[in-house]
Short mmCIF file of N, CA and C in Angstrom, two decimals:
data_model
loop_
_atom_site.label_atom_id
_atom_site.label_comp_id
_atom_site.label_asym_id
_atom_site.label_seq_id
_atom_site.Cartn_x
_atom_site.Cartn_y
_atom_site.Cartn_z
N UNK A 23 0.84 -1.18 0.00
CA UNK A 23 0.00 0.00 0.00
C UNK A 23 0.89 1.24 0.00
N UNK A 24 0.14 2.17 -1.17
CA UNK A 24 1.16 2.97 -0.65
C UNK A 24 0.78 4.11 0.14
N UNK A 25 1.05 5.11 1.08
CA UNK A 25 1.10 6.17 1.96
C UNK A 25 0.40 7.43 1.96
N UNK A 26 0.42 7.39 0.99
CA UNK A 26 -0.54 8.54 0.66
C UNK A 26 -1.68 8.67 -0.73
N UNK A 27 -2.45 7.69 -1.14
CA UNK A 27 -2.81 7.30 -2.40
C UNK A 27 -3.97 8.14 -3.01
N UNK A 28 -4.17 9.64 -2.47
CA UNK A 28 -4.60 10.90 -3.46
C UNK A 28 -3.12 11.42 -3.91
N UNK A 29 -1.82 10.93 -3.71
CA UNK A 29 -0.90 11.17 -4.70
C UNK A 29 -0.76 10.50 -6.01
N UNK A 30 -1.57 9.23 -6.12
CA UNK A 30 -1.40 8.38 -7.26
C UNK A 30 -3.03 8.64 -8.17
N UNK A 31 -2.31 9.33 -9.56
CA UNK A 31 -3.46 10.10 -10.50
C UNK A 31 -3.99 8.87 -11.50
N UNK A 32 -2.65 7.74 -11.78
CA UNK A 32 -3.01 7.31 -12.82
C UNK A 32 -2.12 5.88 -12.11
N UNK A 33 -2.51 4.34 -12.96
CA UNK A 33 -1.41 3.54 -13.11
C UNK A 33 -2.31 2.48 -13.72
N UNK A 34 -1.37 1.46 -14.82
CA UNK A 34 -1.70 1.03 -15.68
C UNK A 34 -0.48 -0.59 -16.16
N UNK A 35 -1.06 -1.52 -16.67
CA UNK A 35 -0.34 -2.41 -17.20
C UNK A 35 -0.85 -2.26 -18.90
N UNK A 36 -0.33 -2.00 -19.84
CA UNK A 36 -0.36 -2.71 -20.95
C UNK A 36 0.57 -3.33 -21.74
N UNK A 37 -0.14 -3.91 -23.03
CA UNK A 37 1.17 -4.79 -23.69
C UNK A 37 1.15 -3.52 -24.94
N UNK A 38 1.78 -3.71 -25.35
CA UNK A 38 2.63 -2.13 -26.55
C UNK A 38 1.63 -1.24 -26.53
N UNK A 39 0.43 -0.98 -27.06
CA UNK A 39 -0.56 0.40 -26.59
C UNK A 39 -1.68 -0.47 -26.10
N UNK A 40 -1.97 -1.41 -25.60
CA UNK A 40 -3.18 -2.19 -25.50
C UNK A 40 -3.07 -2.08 -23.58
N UNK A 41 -3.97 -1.19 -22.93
CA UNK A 41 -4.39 -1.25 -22.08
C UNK A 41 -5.02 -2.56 -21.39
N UNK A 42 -4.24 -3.27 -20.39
CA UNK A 42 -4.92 -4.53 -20.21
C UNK A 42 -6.13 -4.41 -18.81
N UNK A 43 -5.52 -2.88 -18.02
CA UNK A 43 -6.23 -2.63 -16.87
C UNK A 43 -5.48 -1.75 -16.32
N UNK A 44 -6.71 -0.94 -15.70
CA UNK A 44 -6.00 0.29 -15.08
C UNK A 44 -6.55 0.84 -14.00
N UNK A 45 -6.02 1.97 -13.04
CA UNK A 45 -6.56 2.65 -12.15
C UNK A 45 -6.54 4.32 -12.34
N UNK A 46 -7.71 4.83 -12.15
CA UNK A 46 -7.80 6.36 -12.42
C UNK A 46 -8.24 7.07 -10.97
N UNK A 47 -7.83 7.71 -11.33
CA UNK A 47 -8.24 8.82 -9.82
C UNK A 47 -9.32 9.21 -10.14
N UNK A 48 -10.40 9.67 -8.88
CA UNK A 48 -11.67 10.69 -9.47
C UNK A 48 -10.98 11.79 -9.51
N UNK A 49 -10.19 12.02 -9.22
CA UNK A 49 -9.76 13.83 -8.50
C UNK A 49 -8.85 13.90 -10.29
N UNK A 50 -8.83 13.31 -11.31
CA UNK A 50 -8.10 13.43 -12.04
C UNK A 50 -8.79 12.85 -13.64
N UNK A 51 -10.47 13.70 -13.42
CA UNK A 51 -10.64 13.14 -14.89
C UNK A 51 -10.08 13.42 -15.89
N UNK A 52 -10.55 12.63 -16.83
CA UNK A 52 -9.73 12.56 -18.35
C UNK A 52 -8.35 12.18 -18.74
N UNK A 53 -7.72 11.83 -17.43
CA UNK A 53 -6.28 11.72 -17.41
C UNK A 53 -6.10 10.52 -18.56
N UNK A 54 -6.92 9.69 -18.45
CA UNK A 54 -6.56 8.07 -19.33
C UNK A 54 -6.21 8.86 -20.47
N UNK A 55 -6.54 10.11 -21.04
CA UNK A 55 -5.96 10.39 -22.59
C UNK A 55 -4.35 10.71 -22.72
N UNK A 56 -4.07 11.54 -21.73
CA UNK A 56 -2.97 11.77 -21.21
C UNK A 56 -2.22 10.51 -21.24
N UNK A 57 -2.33 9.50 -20.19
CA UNK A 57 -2.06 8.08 -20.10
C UNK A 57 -1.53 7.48 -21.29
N UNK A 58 -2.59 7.15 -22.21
CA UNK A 58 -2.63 6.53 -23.62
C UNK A 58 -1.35 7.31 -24.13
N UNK A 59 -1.22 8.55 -24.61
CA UNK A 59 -0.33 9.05 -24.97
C UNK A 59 0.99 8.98 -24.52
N UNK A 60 1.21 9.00 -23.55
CA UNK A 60 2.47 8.39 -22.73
C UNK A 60 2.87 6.85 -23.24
N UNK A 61 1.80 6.02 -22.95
CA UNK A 61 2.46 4.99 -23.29
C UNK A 61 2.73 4.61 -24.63
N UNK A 62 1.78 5.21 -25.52
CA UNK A 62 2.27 5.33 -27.54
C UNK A 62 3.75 5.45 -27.47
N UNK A 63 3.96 6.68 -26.45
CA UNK A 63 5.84 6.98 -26.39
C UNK A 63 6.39 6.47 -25.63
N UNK A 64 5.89 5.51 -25.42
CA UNK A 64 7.11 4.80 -24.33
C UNK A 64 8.42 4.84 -24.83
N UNK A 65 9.57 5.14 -23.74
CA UNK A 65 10.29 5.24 -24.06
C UNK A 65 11.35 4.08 -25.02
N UNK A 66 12.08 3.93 -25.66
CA UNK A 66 12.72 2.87 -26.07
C UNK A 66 13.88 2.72 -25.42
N UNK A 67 14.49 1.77 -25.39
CA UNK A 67 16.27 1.15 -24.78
C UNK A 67 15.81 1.61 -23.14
N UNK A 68 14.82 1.54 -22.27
CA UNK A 68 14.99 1.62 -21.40
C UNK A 68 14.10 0.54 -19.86
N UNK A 69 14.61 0.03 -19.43
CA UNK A 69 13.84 -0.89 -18.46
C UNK A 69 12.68 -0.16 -17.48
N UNK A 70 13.25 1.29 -17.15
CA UNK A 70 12.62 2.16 -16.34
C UNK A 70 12.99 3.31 -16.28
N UNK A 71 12.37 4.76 -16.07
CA UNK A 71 12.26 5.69 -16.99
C UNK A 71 11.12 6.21 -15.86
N UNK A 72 11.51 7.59 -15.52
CA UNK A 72 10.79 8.67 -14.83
C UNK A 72 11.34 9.74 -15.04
N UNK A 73 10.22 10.86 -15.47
CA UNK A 73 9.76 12.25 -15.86
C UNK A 73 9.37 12.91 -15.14
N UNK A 74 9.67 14.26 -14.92
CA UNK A 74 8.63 15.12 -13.92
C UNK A 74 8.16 16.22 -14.77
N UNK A 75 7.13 16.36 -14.64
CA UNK A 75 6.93 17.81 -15.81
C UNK A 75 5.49 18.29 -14.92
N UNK A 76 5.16 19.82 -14.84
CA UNK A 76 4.07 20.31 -14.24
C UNK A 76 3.36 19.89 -13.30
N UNK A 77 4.11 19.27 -12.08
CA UNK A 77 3.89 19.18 -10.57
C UNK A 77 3.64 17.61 -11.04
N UNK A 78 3.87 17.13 -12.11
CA UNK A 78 3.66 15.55 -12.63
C UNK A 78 4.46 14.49 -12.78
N UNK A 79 4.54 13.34 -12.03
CA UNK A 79 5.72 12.52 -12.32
C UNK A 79 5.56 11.12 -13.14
N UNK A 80 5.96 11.11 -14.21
CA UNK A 80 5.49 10.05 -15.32
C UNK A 80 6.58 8.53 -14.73
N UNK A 81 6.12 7.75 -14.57
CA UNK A 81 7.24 6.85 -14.26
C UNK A 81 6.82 5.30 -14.85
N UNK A 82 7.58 4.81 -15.89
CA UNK A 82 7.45 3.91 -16.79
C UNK A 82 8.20 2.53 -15.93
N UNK A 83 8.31 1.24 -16.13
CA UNK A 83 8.79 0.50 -15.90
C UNK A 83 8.05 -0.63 -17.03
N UNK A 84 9.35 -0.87 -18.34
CA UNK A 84 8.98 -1.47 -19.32
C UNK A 84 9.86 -3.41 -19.26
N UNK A 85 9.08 -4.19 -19.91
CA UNK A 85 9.69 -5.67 -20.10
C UNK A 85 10.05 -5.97 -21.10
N UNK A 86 10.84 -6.73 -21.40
CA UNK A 86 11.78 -7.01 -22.94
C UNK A 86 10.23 -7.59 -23.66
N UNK A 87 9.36 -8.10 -23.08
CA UNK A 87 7.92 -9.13 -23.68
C UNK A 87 6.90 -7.91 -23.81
N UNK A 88 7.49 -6.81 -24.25
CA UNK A 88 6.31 -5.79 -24.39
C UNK A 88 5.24 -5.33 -23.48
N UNK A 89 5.07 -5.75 -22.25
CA UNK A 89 4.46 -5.56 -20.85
C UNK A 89 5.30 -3.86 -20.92
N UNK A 90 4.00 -2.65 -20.46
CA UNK A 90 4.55 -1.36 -19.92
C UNK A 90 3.67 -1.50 -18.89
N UNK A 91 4.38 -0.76 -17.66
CA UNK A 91 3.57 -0.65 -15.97
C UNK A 91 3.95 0.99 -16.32
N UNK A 92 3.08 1.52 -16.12
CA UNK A 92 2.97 3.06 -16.04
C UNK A 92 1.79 3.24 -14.78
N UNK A 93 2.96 4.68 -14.49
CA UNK A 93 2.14 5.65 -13.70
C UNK A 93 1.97 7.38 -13.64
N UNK A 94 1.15 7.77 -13.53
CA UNK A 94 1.71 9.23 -13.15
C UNK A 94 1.31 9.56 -11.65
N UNK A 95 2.06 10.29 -11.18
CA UNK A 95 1.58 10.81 -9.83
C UNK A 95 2.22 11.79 -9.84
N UNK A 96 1.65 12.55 -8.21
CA UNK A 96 2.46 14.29 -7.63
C UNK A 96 3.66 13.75 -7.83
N UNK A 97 4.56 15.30 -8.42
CA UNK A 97 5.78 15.12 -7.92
C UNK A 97 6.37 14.70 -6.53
N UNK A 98 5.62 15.19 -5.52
CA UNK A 98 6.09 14.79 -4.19
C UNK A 98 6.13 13.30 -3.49
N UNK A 99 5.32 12.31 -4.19
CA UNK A 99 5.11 10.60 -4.41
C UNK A 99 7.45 10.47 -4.52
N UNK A 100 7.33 9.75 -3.47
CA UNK A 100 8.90 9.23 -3.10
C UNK A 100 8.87 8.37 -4.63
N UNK A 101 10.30 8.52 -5.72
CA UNK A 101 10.24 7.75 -7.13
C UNK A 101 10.48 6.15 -6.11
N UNK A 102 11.16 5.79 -4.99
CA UNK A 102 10.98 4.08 -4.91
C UNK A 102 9.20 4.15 -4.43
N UNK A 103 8.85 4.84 -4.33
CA UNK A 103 7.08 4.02 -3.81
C UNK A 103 6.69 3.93 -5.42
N UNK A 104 6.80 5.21 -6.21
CA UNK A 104 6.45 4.47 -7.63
C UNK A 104 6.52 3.65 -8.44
N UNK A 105 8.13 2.96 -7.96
CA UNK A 105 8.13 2.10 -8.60
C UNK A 105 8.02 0.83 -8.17
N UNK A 106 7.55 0.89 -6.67
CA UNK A 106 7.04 -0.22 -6.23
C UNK A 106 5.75 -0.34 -6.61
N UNK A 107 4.72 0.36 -6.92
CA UNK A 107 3.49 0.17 -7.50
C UNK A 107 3.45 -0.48 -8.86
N UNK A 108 4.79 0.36 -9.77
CA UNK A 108 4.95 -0.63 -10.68
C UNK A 108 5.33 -2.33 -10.38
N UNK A 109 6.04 -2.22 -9.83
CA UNK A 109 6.49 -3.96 -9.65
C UNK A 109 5.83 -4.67 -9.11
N UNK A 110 4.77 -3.92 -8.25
CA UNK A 110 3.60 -4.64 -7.83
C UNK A 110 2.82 -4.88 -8.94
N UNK A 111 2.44 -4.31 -9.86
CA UNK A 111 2.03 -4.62 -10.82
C UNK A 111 2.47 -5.42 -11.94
N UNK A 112 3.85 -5.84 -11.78
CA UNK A 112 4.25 -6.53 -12.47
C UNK A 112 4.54 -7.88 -12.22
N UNK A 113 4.52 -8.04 -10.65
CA UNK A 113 4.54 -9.20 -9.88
C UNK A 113 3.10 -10.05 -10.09
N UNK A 114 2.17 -8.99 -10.03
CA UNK A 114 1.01 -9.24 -10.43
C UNK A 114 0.44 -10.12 -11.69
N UNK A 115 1.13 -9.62 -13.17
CA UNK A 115 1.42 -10.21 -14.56
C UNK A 115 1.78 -11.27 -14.31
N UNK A 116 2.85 -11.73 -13.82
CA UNK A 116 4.23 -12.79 -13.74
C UNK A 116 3.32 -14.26 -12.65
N UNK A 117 2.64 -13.83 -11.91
CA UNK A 117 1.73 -14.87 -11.30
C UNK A 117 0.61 -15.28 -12.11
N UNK A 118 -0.11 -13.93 -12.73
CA UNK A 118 -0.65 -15.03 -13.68
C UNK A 118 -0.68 -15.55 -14.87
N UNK A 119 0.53 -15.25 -15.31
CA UNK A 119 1.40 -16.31 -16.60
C UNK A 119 2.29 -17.50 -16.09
N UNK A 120 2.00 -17.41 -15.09
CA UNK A 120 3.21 -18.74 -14.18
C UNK A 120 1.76 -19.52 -13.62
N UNK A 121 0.48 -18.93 -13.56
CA UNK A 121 -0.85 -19.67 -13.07
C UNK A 121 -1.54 -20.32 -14.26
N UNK A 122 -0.77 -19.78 -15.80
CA UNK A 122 -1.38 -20.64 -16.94
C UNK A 122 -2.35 -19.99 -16.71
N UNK A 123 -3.36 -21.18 -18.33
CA UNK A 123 -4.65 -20.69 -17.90
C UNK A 123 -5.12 -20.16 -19.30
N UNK A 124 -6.71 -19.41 -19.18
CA UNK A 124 -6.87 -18.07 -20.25
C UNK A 124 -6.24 -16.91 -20.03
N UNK A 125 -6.27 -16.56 -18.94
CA UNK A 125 -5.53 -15.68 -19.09
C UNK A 125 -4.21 -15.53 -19.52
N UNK A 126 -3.28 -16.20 -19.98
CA UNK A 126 -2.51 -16.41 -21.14
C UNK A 126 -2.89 -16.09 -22.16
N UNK A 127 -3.52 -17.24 -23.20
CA UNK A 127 -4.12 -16.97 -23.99
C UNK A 127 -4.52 -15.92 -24.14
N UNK A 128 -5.13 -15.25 -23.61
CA UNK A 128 -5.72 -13.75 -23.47
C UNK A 128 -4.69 -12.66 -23.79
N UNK A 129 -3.61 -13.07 -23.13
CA UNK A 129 -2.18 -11.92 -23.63
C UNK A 129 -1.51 -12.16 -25.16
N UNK A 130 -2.05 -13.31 -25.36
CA UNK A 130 -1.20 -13.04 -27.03
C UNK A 130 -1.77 -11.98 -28.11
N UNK A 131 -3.19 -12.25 -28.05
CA UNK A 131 -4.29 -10.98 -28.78
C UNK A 131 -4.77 -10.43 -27.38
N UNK A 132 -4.61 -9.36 -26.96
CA UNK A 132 -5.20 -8.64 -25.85
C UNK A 132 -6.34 -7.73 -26.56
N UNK A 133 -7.37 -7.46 -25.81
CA UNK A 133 -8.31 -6.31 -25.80
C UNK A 133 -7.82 -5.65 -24.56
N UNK A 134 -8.53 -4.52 -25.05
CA UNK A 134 -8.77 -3.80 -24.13
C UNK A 134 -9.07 -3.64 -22.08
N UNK A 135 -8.93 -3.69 -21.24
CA UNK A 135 -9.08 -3.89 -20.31
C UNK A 135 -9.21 -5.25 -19.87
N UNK A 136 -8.80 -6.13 -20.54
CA UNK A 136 -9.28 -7.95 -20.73
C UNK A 136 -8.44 -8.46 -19.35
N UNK A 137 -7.70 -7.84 -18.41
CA UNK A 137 -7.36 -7.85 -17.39
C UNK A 137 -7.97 -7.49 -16.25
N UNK A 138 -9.07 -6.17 -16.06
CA UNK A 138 -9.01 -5.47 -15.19
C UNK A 138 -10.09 -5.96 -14.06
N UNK A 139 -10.61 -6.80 -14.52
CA UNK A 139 -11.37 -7.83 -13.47
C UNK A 139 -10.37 -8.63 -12.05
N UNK A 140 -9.52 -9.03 -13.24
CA UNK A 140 -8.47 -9.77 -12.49
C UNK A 140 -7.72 -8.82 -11.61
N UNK A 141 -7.16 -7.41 -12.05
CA UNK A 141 -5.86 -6.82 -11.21
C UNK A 141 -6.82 -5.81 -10.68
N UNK A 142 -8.39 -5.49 -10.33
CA UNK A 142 -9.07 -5.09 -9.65
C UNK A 142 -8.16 -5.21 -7.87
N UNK A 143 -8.36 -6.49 -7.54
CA UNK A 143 -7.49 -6.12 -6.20
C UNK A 143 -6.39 -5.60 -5.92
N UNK A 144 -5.55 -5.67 -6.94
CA UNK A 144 -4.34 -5.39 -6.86
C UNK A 144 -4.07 -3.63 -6.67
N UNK A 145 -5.34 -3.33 -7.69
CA UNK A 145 -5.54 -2.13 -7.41
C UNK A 145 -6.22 -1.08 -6.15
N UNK A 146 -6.82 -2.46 -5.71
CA UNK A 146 -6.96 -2.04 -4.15
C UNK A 146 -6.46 -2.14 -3.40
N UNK A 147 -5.19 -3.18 -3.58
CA UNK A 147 -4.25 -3.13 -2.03
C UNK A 147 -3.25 -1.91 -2.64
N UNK A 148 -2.86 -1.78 -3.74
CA UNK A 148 -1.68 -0.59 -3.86
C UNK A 148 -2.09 0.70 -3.38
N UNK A 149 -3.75 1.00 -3.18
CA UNK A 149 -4.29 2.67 -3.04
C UNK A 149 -4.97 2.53 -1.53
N UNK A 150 -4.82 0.91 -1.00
CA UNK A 150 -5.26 0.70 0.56
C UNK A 150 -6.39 0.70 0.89
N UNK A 151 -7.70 0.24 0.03
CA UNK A 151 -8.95 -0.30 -0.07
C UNK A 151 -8.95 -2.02 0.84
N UNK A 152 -9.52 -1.46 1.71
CA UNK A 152 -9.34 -3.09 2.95
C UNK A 152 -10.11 -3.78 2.98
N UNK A 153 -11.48 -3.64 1.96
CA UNK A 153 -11.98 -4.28 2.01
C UNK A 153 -12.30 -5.15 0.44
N UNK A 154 -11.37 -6.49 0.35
CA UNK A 154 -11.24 -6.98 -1.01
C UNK A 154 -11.93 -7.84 -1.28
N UNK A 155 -13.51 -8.28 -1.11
CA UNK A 155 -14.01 -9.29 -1.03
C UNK A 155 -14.75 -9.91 -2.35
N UNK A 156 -15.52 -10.23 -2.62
CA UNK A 156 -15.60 -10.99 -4.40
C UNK A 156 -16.12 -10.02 -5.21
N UNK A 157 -16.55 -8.58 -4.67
CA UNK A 157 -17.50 -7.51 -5.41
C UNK A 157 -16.69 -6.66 -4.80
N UNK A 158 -15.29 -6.06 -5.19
CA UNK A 158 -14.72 -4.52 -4.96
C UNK A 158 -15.67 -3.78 -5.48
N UNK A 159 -16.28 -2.68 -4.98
CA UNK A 159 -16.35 -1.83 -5.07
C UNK A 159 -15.60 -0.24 -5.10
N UNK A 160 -15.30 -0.43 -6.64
CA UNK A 160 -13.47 0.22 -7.05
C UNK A 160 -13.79 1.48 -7.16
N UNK A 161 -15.39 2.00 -7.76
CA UNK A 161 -15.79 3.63 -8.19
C UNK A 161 -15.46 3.90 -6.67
N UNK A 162 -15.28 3.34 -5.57
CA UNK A 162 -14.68 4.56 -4.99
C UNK A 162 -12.98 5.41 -5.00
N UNK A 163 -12.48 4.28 -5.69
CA UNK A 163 -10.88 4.66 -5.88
C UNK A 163 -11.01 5.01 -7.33
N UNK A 164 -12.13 5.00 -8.25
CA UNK A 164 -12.26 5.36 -9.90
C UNK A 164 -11.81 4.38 -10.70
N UNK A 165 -10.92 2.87 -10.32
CA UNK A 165 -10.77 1.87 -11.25
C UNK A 165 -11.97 1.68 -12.22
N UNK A 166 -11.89 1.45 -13.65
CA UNK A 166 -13.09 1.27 -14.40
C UNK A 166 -13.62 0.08 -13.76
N UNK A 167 -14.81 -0.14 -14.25
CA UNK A 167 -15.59 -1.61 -13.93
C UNK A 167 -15.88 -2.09 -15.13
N UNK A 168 -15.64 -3.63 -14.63
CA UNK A 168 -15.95 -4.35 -16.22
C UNK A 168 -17.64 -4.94 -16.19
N UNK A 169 -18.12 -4.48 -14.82
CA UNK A 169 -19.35 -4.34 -14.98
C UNK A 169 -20.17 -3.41 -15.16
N UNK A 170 -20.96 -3.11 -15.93
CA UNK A 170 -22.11 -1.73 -16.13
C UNK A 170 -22.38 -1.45 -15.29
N UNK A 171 -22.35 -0.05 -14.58
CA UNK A 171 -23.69 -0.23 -13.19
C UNK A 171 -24.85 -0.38 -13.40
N UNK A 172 -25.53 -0.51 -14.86
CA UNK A 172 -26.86 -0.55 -15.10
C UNK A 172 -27.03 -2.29 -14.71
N UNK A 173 -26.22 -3.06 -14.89
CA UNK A 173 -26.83 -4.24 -14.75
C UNK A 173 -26.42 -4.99 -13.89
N UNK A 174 -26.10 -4.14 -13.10
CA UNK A 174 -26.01 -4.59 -11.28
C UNK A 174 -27.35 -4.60 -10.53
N UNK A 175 -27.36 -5.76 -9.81
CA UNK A 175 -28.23 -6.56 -9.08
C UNK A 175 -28.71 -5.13 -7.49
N UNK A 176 -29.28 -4.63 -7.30
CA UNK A 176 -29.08 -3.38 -6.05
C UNK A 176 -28.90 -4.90 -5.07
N UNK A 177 -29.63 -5.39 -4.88
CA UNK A 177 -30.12 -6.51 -3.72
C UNK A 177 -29.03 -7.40 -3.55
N UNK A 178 -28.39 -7.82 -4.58
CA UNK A 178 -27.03 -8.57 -4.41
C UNK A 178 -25.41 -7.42 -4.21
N UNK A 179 -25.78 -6.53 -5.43
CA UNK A 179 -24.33 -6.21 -5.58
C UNK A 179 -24.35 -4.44 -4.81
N UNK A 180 -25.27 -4.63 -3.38
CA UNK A 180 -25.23 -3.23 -2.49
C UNK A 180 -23.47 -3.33 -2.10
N UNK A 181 -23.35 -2.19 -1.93
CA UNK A 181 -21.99 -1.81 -1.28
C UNK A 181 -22.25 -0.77 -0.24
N UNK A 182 -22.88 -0.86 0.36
CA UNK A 182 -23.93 0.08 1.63
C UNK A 182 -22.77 -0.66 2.53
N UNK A 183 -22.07 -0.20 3.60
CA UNK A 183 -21.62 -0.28 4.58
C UNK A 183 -20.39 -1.09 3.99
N UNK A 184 -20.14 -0.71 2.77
CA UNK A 184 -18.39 -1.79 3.11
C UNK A 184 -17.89 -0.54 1.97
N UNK A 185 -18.07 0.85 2.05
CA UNK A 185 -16.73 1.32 1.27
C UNK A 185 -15.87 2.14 2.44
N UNK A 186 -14.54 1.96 1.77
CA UNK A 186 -13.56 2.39 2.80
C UNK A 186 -13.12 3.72 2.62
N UNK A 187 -12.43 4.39 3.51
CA UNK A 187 -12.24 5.68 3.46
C UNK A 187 -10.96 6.07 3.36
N UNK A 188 -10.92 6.76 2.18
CA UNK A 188 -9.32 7.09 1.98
C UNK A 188 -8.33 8.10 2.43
#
């Protein structure tokens, strides 16, 4: 977890521009365009790679297998907590390609967010959401959902008394 997590605006796994799953801040709409664009430029010849530009700190951590872990956050975010969010996120990848599976399969042609079901928790223990149980309830940290809220159950999928406070 990290320490202060209204410092973390953006963070993301994809394979070359293919977003596999991500986390957005509310306090930071529209950023995913921003995001996208960053990672189009990922940098080349480099394993890891941090930027600061307009109180913003871009911090890349790329794999020879085309895997990018991106983030942006405040400049004031310590660069080792960033890039422990990355490697948490990458530790994350590496378990479940070592767990087999579809989700393999799934990484050779990726869509779009075709992860973010799965690294949903992950995205809650890195921003310190304590409560991880089979229905995160992520709109409170802004992770997308790969469920609609239109076709959520109220009676099953309430989140009345279990969101946490950041």
């Amino acid at each position: 977890m990290i320490s202060n997590p209204s410092l973390l605006s953006y963070t993301c796994i994809a394979k070359g521009t293919v977003v596999l799953a991500e986390f957005v801040s509310k306090e930071e709409p529209g950023i995913e365009a921003v995001a996208l664009r960053c990672i189009e430029n990922t940098p080349p010849h480099h394993s890891m790679f941090s930027h600061t530009v307009h109180k913003k700190t871009y911090t890349f951590a790329i794999d020879d297998d085309s895997f990018v872990y991106f983030a942006i956050s405040d400049e004031t975010m310590e660069k080792p907590e960033s890039f422990w969010v990355l490697n948490r996120l990458r530790s994350a990848i590496e378990d479940l390609i070592k767990d087999g599976g579809s989700d393999v399969e799934t990484l050779i042609n990726p869509v779009s967010h075709c992860l973010q079901s799965k690294l949903d928790p992950v995205f809650a223990e890195i921003v310190g959401v304590v409560d991880v149980d089979l229905e995160l309830d992520m709109d409170l940290v802004g992770s997308p959902r790969s469920v609609a809220r239109e076709s959520r159950n109220p009676s099953i999928d309430s989140s009345k008394g279990r969101r946490a406070a950041l």
